[in-house]
Amino acid sequence: MTNTIRRAFAALLTLTCLGALSAQAATGVQGPVPPAFQNRLMVGLFEEAGQNWMRDSAVPWDARYRYFTKGWADNWGYGAHDGSWAASFFTETKAQGYVPVVTYYQLFGEAGGGEGETLAKLKNASTMRSYFEDVKLLLQRAKTFGGPVIVHVEPDAVGILQSQTASNPNAYAAIAASGMPELAGMPNTVAGWSLAFLQLRKAVGANNVVLGLHISAWASGKDIAFNSLTDPLQPEVDTVVNFLKPLGLGTNVTGATYDVLVGDPLDRDADFYRLTQGADHTWDMSDTASLTSRSYNRYAEWLRLWNQTTGKRWVLWQIPLGNFNHLNINNSGGARQGYKDNRTEYFFGASGDAHRRKFANVGVVALMFGAGAGGQSSYQNDQGTDGQPYLKQRAGTFLNAGGLLLPAAGTTLPPPGGGGSTDGGTVDAGTPPVDAGTDGGTRPDGGTDGGVDGGTRPDAGTDAGTGTSDAGTPADTSKYGFESSAQGWSASGAALSAVSTTTAKAYAGARSLAVPFNGTSGKGTVAVANAAVYSGKTVTFRFWLPTGSKITGVQPYALEGAAANWRWTGNWIAVGSLQAGAWNNITVKLPSGSTSPLYQLGVEFQTTGTWKGTAYLDAVIW
């Protein structure tokens, strides 16, 4: 083939893919955002249980993930086989202000071999019985925990099973034959193995659990991300989708489907592969890169086709942490040790705002960073050319500014600066101009545009969010006035100490609820259970913002229970739109059809720095 023909062929493929991108602009992103993601682009890290780097980083991370390998159920032999280790991880993670994410990676550790014996293990009834007893135990612990838990099911397993079964989802597996009563109605097939996670969630009643199905970029038999670069993407997507529909992407006997897809852009730093294996795993960061190149554009198009085909959103997981300032040596903890990569720079570098929006528009709801093996780059020592921790500094700026509101189904976000005001590169201004909630457009947007968002964002106060000074102490007739007690309100999260009723401030009556900040950076939540707020009501909180605080944002919210699939409705408000040293009105509007009583009504706070002080809540009405 001549160079001219090659160029023409590449151009044709690129134009075809660009036509698909134009179609996206017409149809928008597909599928709901599960409530656990709070309708913002989630940013999380891998961290071992018991470690506190995330908590001490002064960054309001959204999620914390950890592998659950064979042995987790009894703390690898150091405890009873009761799942208490998982319960501790959930509680510890929530106390630090994060959503716990479980990477469930037990199958390859079961007796009988490794990845090559995956299908053989599924055929063993005894193995499947003990395996799914542990899955059930995990879901029971998650249900008891009560808060959102994301469970990422067995990385690469379904890709391996597609290969080992020659794309036959009806290949034998001992699922009903395992003897577990909860699985008696499941098919004895590979599809039944995947459906068992959905069935056990239903049987246990763990409706707070989000289940993620791992999608390997090589599952079709062609590695679309690194090697098979000129192959059209849609046929490869269809090959895997058709295999996975019976496994829980399509209608099935459980009555449920997987909530999100999970992908891993690369399991090690790109230059680790270049230096140790001679393989090029670096993606072209250019926004004009051909879709037939090894590039972010190609990967984003693959994600988009999956989203359009399945109606599922994406979690990107175990994203490498290298940047171009790394030393390309094994990481033993010294400054800049580890291997070069460009994935943190793509999402949080100079064009990070545009790139985050681009990936949100193809369905991405979360970015989870972590090393996939020892010796790789890590967030603890990833100094950039400015000498500052690269991801901590840049993700911190993004998250402290409020993050990025996700596009609603059928819409896309505009380019940076495409509407409204900016908040560190996180303006939402969705297309069309409605909020991007998962509840029919009733969830307020998280921008800092003074409450102007096509009429859907409640104003942050009755005076355009600037607050009103307390001109006296009128009688307190509110639902929660804290006149005699804290009325069941309590604090959680690393940033807060216990709340109490106080006479130090009062919007109405003589008392309010004191919310003490203890000097720890991060998130904190003050909430009450079983508030009887009815459908469509707007809840107003009076919030005293102390002068000189390090509070960067507040979010009044309502969390419904299992009957509403744990729907979250919140209203992120940047502190810059509020008045310090005064009472401010902050509001959240419940969606039409919301359930009552609420599982939780409260306010989430984000702080930075080591500030100690007290904020106050009072006169909560609806």
mmCIF file of C-alpha atoms in Angstrom, residues 266-620:
data_model
loop_
_atom_site.group_PDB
_atom_site.id
_atom_site.type_symbol
_atom_site.label_atom_id
_atom_site.label_comp_id
_atom_site.label_asym_id
_atom_site.label_seq_id
_atom_site.Cartn_x
_atom_site.Cartn_y
_atom_site.Cartn_z
ATOM 1 C CA LEU A 266 -3.324 0.764 31.773
ATOM 2 C CA ASP A 267 -2.195 -1.365 34.695
ATOM 3 C CA ARG A 268 1.360 0.016 34.976
ATOM 4 C CA ASP A 269 3.176 3.208 34.020
ATOM 5 C CA ALA A 270 3.722 3.494 30.282
ATOM 6 C CA ASP A 271 7.504 3.800 30.467
ATOM 7 C CA PHE A 272 7.723 0.700 32.649
ATOM 8 C CA TYR A 273 6.506 -1.237 29.619
ATOM 9 C CA ARG A 274 8.810 0.663 27.267
ATOM 10 C CA LEU A 275 11.904 0.056 29.376
ATOM 11 C CA THR A 276 11.233 -3.528 30.461
ATOM 12 C CA GLN A 277 9.357 -4.935 27.465
ATOM 13 C CA GLY A 278 10.033 -2.565 24.582
ATOM 14 C CA ALA A 279 6.284 -1.905 24.283
ATOM 15 C CA ASP A 280 4.812 1.509 23.490
ATOM 16 C CA HIS A 281 1.901 2.145 25.861
ATOM 17 C CA THR A 282 1.988 5.956 25.824
ATOM 18 C CA TRP A 283 -1.150 7.600 24.460
ATOM 19 C CA ASP A 284 -1.051 10.712 22.307
ATOM 20 C CA MET A 285 -2.559 13.574 24.341
ATOM 21 C CA SER A 286 -3.304 15.753 21.322
ATOM 22 C CA ASP A 287 -6.950 16.680 20.894
ATOM 23 C CA THR A 288 -6.479 16.322 17.138
ATOM 24 C CA ALA A 289 -4.937 12.838 17.268
ATOM 25 C CA SER A 290 -6.367 10.404 14.735
ATOM 26 C CA LEU A 291 -8.851 7.864 16.039
ATOM 27 C CA THR A 292 -6.672 5.248 14.378
ATOM 28 C CA SER A 293 -3.710 6.177 16.575
ATOM 29 C CA ARG A 294 -2.574 5.097 20.026
ATOM 30 C CA SER A 295 -4.330 8.019 21.695
ATOM 31 C CA TYR A 296 -6.810 9.279 24.242
ATOM 32 C CA ASN A 297 -9.089 10.159 21.355
ATOM 33 C CA ARG A 298 -9.318 6.507 20.310
ATOM 34 C CA TYR A 299 -9.897 5.301 23.851
ATOM 35 C CA ALA A 300 -12.575 7.955 24.419
ATOM 36 C CA GLU A 301 -14.340 6.865 21.246
ATOM 37 C CA TRP A 302 -14.325 3.246 22.445
ATOM 38 C CA LEU A 303 -15.843 4.373 25.766
ATOM 39 C CA ARG A 304 -18.431 6.413 23.900
ATOM 40 C CA LEU A 305 -19.514 3.489 21.727
ATOM 41 C CA TRP A 306 -19.909 1.327 24.812
ATOM 42 C CA ASN A 307 -21.993 4.013 26.501
ATOM 43 C CA GLN A 308 -24.213 4.489 23.453
ATOM 44 C CA THR A 309 -24.616 0.730 22.930
ATOM 45 C CA THR A 310 -25.338 -0.269 26.545
ATOM 46 C CA GLY A 311 -26.647 2.885 28.220
ATOM 47 C CA LYS A 312 -24.116 2.406 31.040
ATOM 48 C CA ARG A 313 -21.702 4.966 32.494
ATOM 49 C CA TRP A 314 -18.010 4.271 33.102
ATOM 50 C CA VAL A 315 -15.618 4.150 36.047
ATOM 51 C CA LEU A 316 -11.963 4.430 34.983
ATOM 52 C CA TRP A 317 -9.936 2.496 37.530
ATOM 53 C CA GLN A 318 -6.319 1.913 38.506
ATOM 54 C CA ILE A 319 -5.133 4.830 36.369
ATOM 55 C CA PRO A 320 -1.300 5.026 36.483
ATOM 56 C CA LEU A 321 0.240 7.880 38.438
ATOM 57 C CA GLY A 322 3.415 8.611 36.496
ATOM 58 C CA ASN A 323 4.201 12.026 35.022
ATOM 59 C CA PHE A 324 7.044 13.255 32.809
ATOM 60 C CA ASN A 325 9.092 14.351 35.812
ATOM 61 C CA HIS A 326 9.550 10.818 37.113
ATOM 62 C CA LEU A 327 13.030 9.280 37.027
ATOM 63 C CA ASN A 328 12.132 6.040 35.216
ATOM 64 C CA ILE A 329 13.450 3.875 38.025
ATOM 65 C CA ASN A 330 11.829 1.453 40.444
ATOM 66 C CA ASN A 331 9.877 3.342 43.090
ATOM 67 C CA SER A 332 11.205 2.638 46.570
ATOM 68 C CA GLY A 333 9.789 5.832 48.061
ATOM 69 C CA GLY A 334 12.274 8.527 47.086
ATOM 70 C CA ALA A 335 11.223 11.779 45.442
ATOM 71 C CA ARG A 336 10.261 11.343 41.752
ATOM 72 C CA GLN A 337 10.968 7.607 41.819
ATOM 73 C CA GLY A 338 8.763 5.589 39.521
ATOM 74 C CA TYR A 339 8.146 5.559 35.789
ATOM 75 C CA LYS A 340 6.915 8.211 33.387
ATOM 76 C CA ASP A 341 3.357 8.291 32.119
ATOM 77 C CA ASN A 342 0.996 11.058 31.026
ATOM 78 C CA ARG A 343 -2.393 10.010 32.372
ATOM 79 C CA THR A 344 -2.431 12.298 35.418
ATOM 80 C CA GLU A 345 -1.225 15.121 33.166
ATOM 81 C CA TYR A 346 -3.984 14.425 30.658
ATOM 82 C CA PHE A 347 -6.729 14.761 33.270
ATOM 83 C CA PHE A 348 -5.149 17.397 35.538
ATOM 84 C CA GLY A 349 -2.586 19.214 33.394
ATOM 85 C CA ALA A 350 -2.953 22.375 31.336
ATOM 86 C CA SER A 351 -5.873 21.007 29.303
ATOM 87 C CA GLY A 352 -7.337 18.962 32.138
ATOM 88 C CA ASP A 353 -10.652 20.818 32.251
ATOM 89 C CA ALA A 354 -11.342 20.110 28.576
ATOM 90 C CA HIS A 355 -10.260 16.489 28.947
ATOM 91 C CA ARG A 356 -12.389 15.837 32.016
ATOM 92 C CA ARG A 357 -15.402 17.251 30.200
ATOM 93 C CA LYS A 358 -14.616 15.186 27.128
ATOM 94 C CA PHE A 359 -14.535 11.961 29.119
ATOM 95 C CA ALA A 360 -17.635 12.906 31.127
ATOM 96 C CA ASN A 361 -19.408 13.368 27.797
ATOM 97 C CA VAL A 362 -18.595 9.790 26.761
ATOM 98 C CA GLY A 363 -19.939 8.404 30.035
ATOM 99 C CA VAL A 364 -17.132 8.562 32.594
ATOM 100 C CA VAL A 365 -18.363 9.229 36.147
ATOM 101 C CA ALA A 366 -15.210 8.445 38.152
ATOM 102 C CA LEU A 367 -11.412 8.551 37.883
ATOM 103 C CA MET A 368 -9.690 6.122 40.274
ATOM 104 C CA PHE A 369 -5.902 6.404 40.456
ATOM 105 C CA GLY A 370 -3.595 3.695 41.773
ATOM 106 C CA ALA A 371 -0.554 1.608 40.947
ATOM 107 C CA GLY A 372 -1.279 -1.851 39.550
ATOM 108 C CA ALA A 373 1.991 -3.354 40.783
ATOM 109 C CA GLY A 374 4.928 -2.634 43.059
ATOM 110 C CA GLY A 375 7.677 -0.291 41.918
ATOM 111 C CA GLN A 376 5.330 1.944 39.921
ATOM 112 C CA SER A 377 4.814 5.659 40.424
ATOM 113 C CA SER A 378 2.638 6.672 43.357
ATOM 114 C CA TYR A 379 0.835 9.758 44.610
ATOM 115 C CA GLN A 380 2.992 9.956 47.741
ATOM 116 C CA ASN A 381 6.150 11.043 45.852
ATOM 117 C CA ASP A 382 5.030 12.201 42.387
ATOM 118 C CA GLN A 383 6.647 15.651 42.474
ATOM 119 C CA GLY A 384 6.145 17.679 39.319
ATOM 120 C CA THR A 385 8.599 20.153 37.809
ATOM 121 C CA ASP A 386 7.392 22.725 40.352
ATOM 122 C CA GLY A 387 8.499 20.462 43.191
ATOM 123 C CA GLN A 388 4.914 19.985 44.416
ATOM 124 C CA PRO A 389 3.067 16.636 44.659
ATOM 125 C CA TYR A 390 1.551 16.463 41.189
ATOM 126 C CA LEU A 391 -1.820 14.785 41.659
ATOM 127 C CA LYS A 392 -2.423 16.065 45.188
ATOM 128 C CA GLN A 393 -1.952 19.699 44.184
ATOM 129 C CA ARG A 394 -3.874 19.611 40.907
ATOM 130 C CA ALA A 395 -6.713 17.309 41.881
ATOM 131 C CA GLY A 396 -6.975 19.262 45.127
ATOM 132 C CA THR A 397 -7.514 22.512 43.240
ATOM 133 C CA PHE A 398 -10.182 20.856 41.104
ATOM 134 C CA LEU A 399 -12.035 19.206 43.985
ATOM 135 C CA ASN A 400 -11.818 22.162 46.353
ATOM 136 C CA ALA A 401 -13.430 24.284 43.636
ATOM 137 C CA GLY A 402 -16.436 21.955 43.593
ATOM 138 C CA GLY A 403 -15.491 19.429 40.932
ATOM 139 C CA LEU A 404 -17.454 18.858 37.737
ATOM 140 C CA LEU A 405 -21.180 18.255 37.496
ATOM 141 C CA LEU A 406 -21.920 15.326 35.177
ATOM 142 C CA PRO A 407 -24.081 15.689 32.077
ATOM 143 C CA ALA A 408 -27.630 14.372 32.286
ATOM 144 C CA ALA A 409 -28.699 11.597 29.957
ATOM 145 C CA GLY A 410 -29.202 12.990 26.475
ATOM 146 C CA THR A 411 -26.949 16.017 27.056
ATOM 147 C CA THR A 412 -23.266 16.916 26.889
ATOM 148 C CA LEU A 413 -21.155 19.466 28.708
ATOM 149 C CA PRO A 414 -19.832 22.394 26.669
ATOM 150 C CA PRO A 415 -16.109 23.115 26.313
ATOM 151 C CA PRO A 416 -14.455 25.091 29.125
ATOM 152 C CA GLY A 417 -15.960 28.556 29.410
ATOM 153 C CA GLY A 418 -19.010 27.441 27.466
ATOM 154 C CA GLY A 419 -21.478 29.050 29.826
ATOM 155 C CA GLY A 420 -21.945 30.627 33.220
ATOM 156 C CA SER A 421 -19.056 31.460 35.466
ATOM 157 C CA THR A 422 -16.020 29.346 36.134
ATOM 158 C CA ASP A 423 -14.911 27.690 39.330
ATOM 159 C CA GLY A 424 -11.440 26.460 38.638
ATOM 160 C CA GLY A 425 -12.426 24.735 35.443
ATOM 161 C CA THR A 426 -15.556 23.083 36.735
ATOM 162 C CA VAL A 427 -18.415 25.119 35.327
ATOM 163 C CA ASP A 428 -21.282 22.784 34.456
ATOM 164 C CA ALA A 429 -23.569 24.736 32.103
ATOM 165 C CA GLY A 430 -24.921 21.535 30.605
ATOM 166 C CA THR A 431 -26.533 21.290 27.212
ATOM 167 C CA PRO A 432 -29.473 21.818 27.405
ATOM 168 C CA PRO A 433 -29.294 24.228 30.381
ATOM 169 C CA VAL A 434 -30.773 21.921 32.998
ATOM 170 C CA ASP A 435 -29.166 20.257 35.911
ATOM 171 C CA ALA A 436 -27.601 16.881 35.324
ATOM 172 C CA GLY A 437 -29.353 14.969 38.078
ATOM 173 C CA THR A 438 -30.425 11.367 38.115
ATOM 174 C CA ASP A 439 -33.892 12.301 39.237
ATOM 175 C CA GLY A 440 -35.516 13.807 36.191
ATOM 176 C CA GLY A 441 -33.692 17.111 36.276
ATOM 177 C CA THR A 442 -34.470 18.157 39.806
ATOM 178 C CA ARG A 443 -30.998 17.917 41.282
ATOM 179 C CA PRO A 444 -29.460 21.401 41.504
ATOM 180 C CA ASP A 445 -26.271 21.969 39.609
ATOM 181 C CA GLY A 446 -22.979 22.434 41.383
ATOM 182 C CA GLY A 447 -21.695 25.528 39.631
ATOM 183 C CA THR A 448 -20.842 28.879 41.160
ATOM 184 C CA ASP A 449 -23.116 30.894 38.952
ATOM 185 C CA GLY A 450 -25.158 32.539 41.693
ATOM 186 C CA GLY A 451 -28.027 30.112 41.280
ATOM 187 C CA VAL A 452 -28.695 30.894 37.605
ATOM 188 C CA ASP A 453 -28.893 27.669 35.609
ATOM 189 C CA GLY A 454 -31.840 27.774 33.298
ATOM 190 C CA GLY A 455 -34.033 28.258 36.343
ATOM 191 C CA THR A 456 -33.251 24.907 37.947
ATOM 192 C CA ARG A 457 -30.662 25.780 40.594
ATOM 193 C CA PRO A 458 -32.185 27.109 43.801
ATOM 194 C CA ASP A 459 -30.595 30.315 44.905
ATOM 195 C CA ALA A 460 -28.127 29.956 47.762
ATOM 196 C CA GLY A 461 -30.172 32.380 49.848
ATOM 197 C CA THR A 462 -33.004 34.840 49.684
ATOM 198 C CA ASP A 463 -30.580 37.590 48.799
ATOM 199 C CA ALA A 464 -28.675 35.974 45.881
ATOM 200 C CA GLY A 465 -26.586 33.932 48.254
ATOM 201 C CA THR A 466 -25.010 36.830 50.094
ATOM 202 C CA GLY A 467 -26.687 36.019 53.404
ATOM 203 C CA THR A 468 -28.777 38.071 55.744
ATOM 204 C CA SER A 469 -27.597 39.333 59.077
ATOM 205 C CA ASP A 470 -29.464 38.171 62.143
ATOM 206 C CA ALA A 471 -31.596 41.138 63.122
ATOM 207 C CA GLY A 472 -32.966 39.528 66.252
ATOM 208 C CA THR A 473 -34.169 36.229 67.647
ATOM 209 C CA PRO A 474 -37.732 35.580 66.508
ATOM 210 C CA ALA A 475 -39.639 32.614 67.889
ATOM 211 C CA ASP A 476 -38.361 29.332 66.490
ATOM 212 C CA THR A 477 -41.166 27.440 64.750
ATOM 213 C CA SER A 478 -38.900 25.416 62.464
ATOM 214 C CA LYS A 479 -38.806 21.640 62.046
ATOM 215 C CA TYR A 480 -35.355 21.563 63.609
ATOM 216 C CA GLY A 481 -34.612 24.513 65.859
ATOM 217 C CA PHE A 482 -32.271 22.797 68.361
ATOM 218 C CA GLU A 483 -33.863 24.638 71.285
ATOM 219 C CA SER A 484 -33.578 21.767 73.756
ATOM 220 C CA SER A 485 -31.237 19.249 72.128
ATOM 221 C CA ALA A 486 -29.431 18.259 68.933
ATOM 222 C CA GLN A 487 -32.696 16.526 67.903
ATOM 223 C CA GLY A 488 -30.928 13.421 66.621
ATOM 224 C CA TRP A 489 -28.395 15.263 64.432
ATOM 225 C CA SER A 490 -24.868 13.880 64.478
ATOM 226 C CA ALA A 491 -21.532 14.497 62.779
ATOM 227 C CA SER A 492 -19.349 12.151 60.743
ATOM 228 C CA GLY A 493 -16.164 12.573 58.744
ATOM 229 C CA ALA A 494 -12.594 13.416 59.660
ATOM 230 C CA ALA A 495 -13.102 17.205 59.678
ATOM 231 C CA LEU A 496 -15.800 17.374 62.364
ATOM 232 C CA SER A 497 -16.159 16.774 66.086
ATOM 233 C CA ALA A 498 -19.469 16.027 67.830
ATOM 234 C CA VAL A 499 -22.287 18.526 67.347
ATOM 235 C CA SER A 500 -24.287 20.054 70.207
ATOM 236 C CA THR A 501 -26.966 22.623 70.900
ATOM 237 C CA THR A 502 -25.603 26.042 71.897
ATOM 238 C CA THR A 503 -26.618 29.585 72.812
ATOM 239 C CA ALA A 504 -23.538 31.065 71.078
ATOM 240 C CA LYS A 505 -25.582 31.856 67.942
ATOM 241 C CA ALA A 506 -29.261 31.699 67.055
ATOM 242 C CA TYR A 507 -31.176 32.533 63.892
ATOM 243 C CA ALA A 508 -34.520 31.974 65.641
ATOM 244 C CA GLY A 509 -35.268 31.242 69.271
ATOM 245 C CA ALA A 510 -32.313 31.091 71.645
ATOM 246 C CA ARG A 511 -30.209 28.191 70.333
ATOM 247 C CA SER A 512 -28.657 26.641 67.240
ATOM 248 C CA LEU A 513 -26.600 23.546 66.384
ATOM 249 C CA ALA A 514 -22.853 24.050 66.843
ATOM 250 C CA VAL A 515 -20.758 22.272 64.167
ATOM 251 C CA PRO A 516 -17.123 22.194 65.379
ATOM 252 C CA PHE A 517 -14.252 21.765 62.913
ATOM 253 C CA ASN A 518 -11.280 20.038 64.529
ATOM 254 C CA GLY A 519 -8.412 21.152 62.276
ATOM 255 C CA THR A 520 -8.384 18.090 60.004
ATOM 256 C CA SER A 521 -8.762 18.827 56.302
ATOM 257 C CA GLY A 522 -11.327 16.929 54.274
ATOM 258 C CA LYS A 523 -15.024 16.265 54.372
ATOM 259 C CA GLY A 524 -17.522 16.233 57.194
ATOM 260 C CA THR A 525 -21.254 15.660 57.315
ATOM 261 C CA VAL A 526 -23.950 16.699 59.779
ATOM 262 C CA ALA A 527 -27.179 14.767 59.331
ATOM 263 C CA VAL A 528 -30.340 13.396 60.875
ATOM 264 C CA ALA A 529 -32.218 10.196 60.057
ATOM 265 C CA ASN A 530 -35.908 9.783 59.199
ATOM 266 C CA ALA A 531 -36.766 13.404 58.450
ATOM 267 C CA ALA A 532 -40.393 13.479 57.221
ATOM 268 C CA VAL A 533 -39.847 15.636 54.156
ATOM 269 C CA TYR A 534 -42.422 15.068 51.459
ATOM 270 C CA SER A 535 -42.089 14.858 47.693
ATOM 271 C CA GLY A 536 -41.016 18.022 45.920
ATOM 272 C CA LYS A 537 -40.438 20.058 49.071
ATOM 273 C CA THR A 538 -37.589 22.578 49.334
ATOM 274 C CA VAL A 539 -35.629 22.271 52.576
ATOM 275 C CA THR A 540 -34.034 25.492 53.845
ATOM 276 C CA PHE A 541 -31.159 25.512 56.345
ATOM 277 C CA ARG A 542 -29.878 28.639 58.073
ATOM 278 C CA PHE A 543 -26.107 28.409 58.050
ATOM 279 C CA TRP A 544 -23.706 30.701 59.926
ATOM 280 C CA LEU A 545 -20.398 30.876 58.045
ATOM 281 C CA PRO A 546 -17.632 31.938 60.441
ATOM 282 C CA THR A 547 -15.217 34.644 59.331
ATOM 283 C CA GLY A 548 -11.765 33.381 58.344
ATOM 284 C CA SER A 549 -12.790 29.725 58.071
ATOM 285 C CA LYS A 550 -11.187 27.208 55.709
ATOM 286 C CA ILE A 551 -14.567 25.863 54.639
ATOM 287 C CA THR A 552 -14.545 25.775 50.828
ATOM 288 C CA GLY A 553 -18.021 24.469 50.117
ATOM 289 C CA VAL A 554 -21.284 23.288 51.650
ATOM 290 C CA GLN A 555 -23.851 20.914 50.218
ATOM 291 C CA PRO A 556 -27.309 20.530 51.714
ATOM 292 C CA TYR A 557 -28.584 17.117 50.661
ATOM 293 C CA ALA A 558 -31.260 14.476 51.020
ATOM 294 C CA LEU A 559 -30.588 10.739 50.796
ATOM 295 C CA GLU A 560 -33.557 8.458 50.222
ATOM 296 C CA GLY A 561 -33.562 4.820 51.282
ATOM 297 C CA ALA A 562 -33.736 1.454 49.579
ATOM 298 C CA ALA A 563 -37.234 2.020 48.161
ATOM 299 C CA ALA A 564 -35.808 4.853 46.037
ATOM 300 C CA ASN A 565 -32.584 2.987 45.236
ATOM 301 C CA TRP A 566 -30.655 5.277 47.608
ATOM 302 C CA ARG A 567 -31.249 8.369 45.509
ATOM 303 C CA TRP A 568 -29.068 11.334 46.437
ATOM 304 C CA THR A 569 -30.219 14.920 45.874
ATOM 305 C CA GLY A 570 -27.751 17.647 46.732
ATOM 306 C CA ASN A 571 -26.939 21.284 46.052
ATOM 307 C CA TRP A 572 -23.240 22.121 46.055
ATOM 308 C CA ILE A 573 -22.613 25.764 47.041
ATOM 309 C CA ALA A 574 -19.166 27.335 46.884
ATOM 310 C CA VAL A 575 -18.379 29.425 49.952
ATOM 311 C CA GLY A 576 -17.472 32.373 47.721
ATOM 312 C CA SER A 577 -21.180 32.879 47.058
ATOM 313 C CA LEU A 578 -21.979 33.098 50.787
ATOM 314 C CA GLN A 579 -21.427 35.879 53.349
ATOM 315 C CA ALA A 580 -18.991 35.229 56.173
ATOM 316 C CA GLY A 581 -19.962 36.362 59.661
ATOM 317 C CA ALA A 582 -23.669 36.140 58.876
ATOM 318 C CA TRP A 583 -26.587 33.758 58.504
ATOM 319 C CA ASN A 584 -27.041 32.388 54.991
ATOM 320 C CA ASN A 585 -29.998 30.500 53.568
ATOM 321 C CA ILE A 586 -28.959 27.291 51.795
ATOM 322 C CA THR A 587 -31.516 25.019 50.166
ATOM 323 C CA VAL A 588 -32.070 21.660 48.545
ATOM 324 C CA LYS A 589 -35.204 20.772 46.577
ATOM 325 C CA LEU A 590 -36.428 17.185 46.699
ATOM 326 C CA PRO A 591 -37.423 15.564 43.427
ATOM 327 C CA SER A 592 -40.968 14.809 42.446
ATOM 328 C CA GLY A 593 -41.848 11.356 43.718
ATOM 329 C CA SER A 594 -39.258 11.337 46.494
ATOM 330 C CA THR A 595 -39.929 8.982 49.381
ATOM 331 C CA SER A 596 -40.610 9.878 53.009
ATOM 332 C CA PRO A 597 -39.220 9.647 55.584
ATOM 333 C CA LEU A 598 -35.752 10.301 54.220
ATOM 334 C CA TYR A 599 -32.941 7.953 55.072
ATOM 335 C CA GLN A 600 -30.834 11.018 55.818
ATOM 336 C CA LEU A 601 -31.147 14.809 55.647
ATOM 337 C CA GLY A 602 -28.027 16.845 56.158
ATOM 338 C CA VAL A 603 -25.260 19.177 55.099
ATOM 339 C CA GLU A 604 -21.859 18.128 53.772
ATOM 340 C CA PHE A 605 -18.867 20.410 54.347
ATOM 341 C CA GLN A 606 -15.498 20.532 52.605
ATOM 342 C CA THR A 607 -12.479 22.125 54.248
ATOM 343 C CA THR A 608 -8.857 22.747 53.458
ATOM 344 C CA GLY A 609 -6.022 23.707 55.775
ATOM 345 C CA THR A 610 -5.796 23.148 59.509
ATOM 346 C CA TRP A 611 -8.475 25.599 60.632
ATOM 347 C CA LYS A 612 -10.312 25.032 63.908
ATOM 348 C CA GLY A 613 -13.574 26.801 64.544
ATOM 349 C CA THR A 614 -17.337 26.446 64.691
ATOM 350 C CA ALA A 615 -20.096 26.875 62.145
ATOM 351 C CA TYR A 616 -23.773 26.843 63.072
ATOM 352 C CA LEU A 617 -27.021 25.469 61.644
ATOM 353 C CA ASP A 618 -30.473 26.591 62.689
ATOM 354 C CA ALA A 619 -34.121 26.885 61.689
ATOM 355 C CA VAL A 620 -34.368 23.967 59.250
#
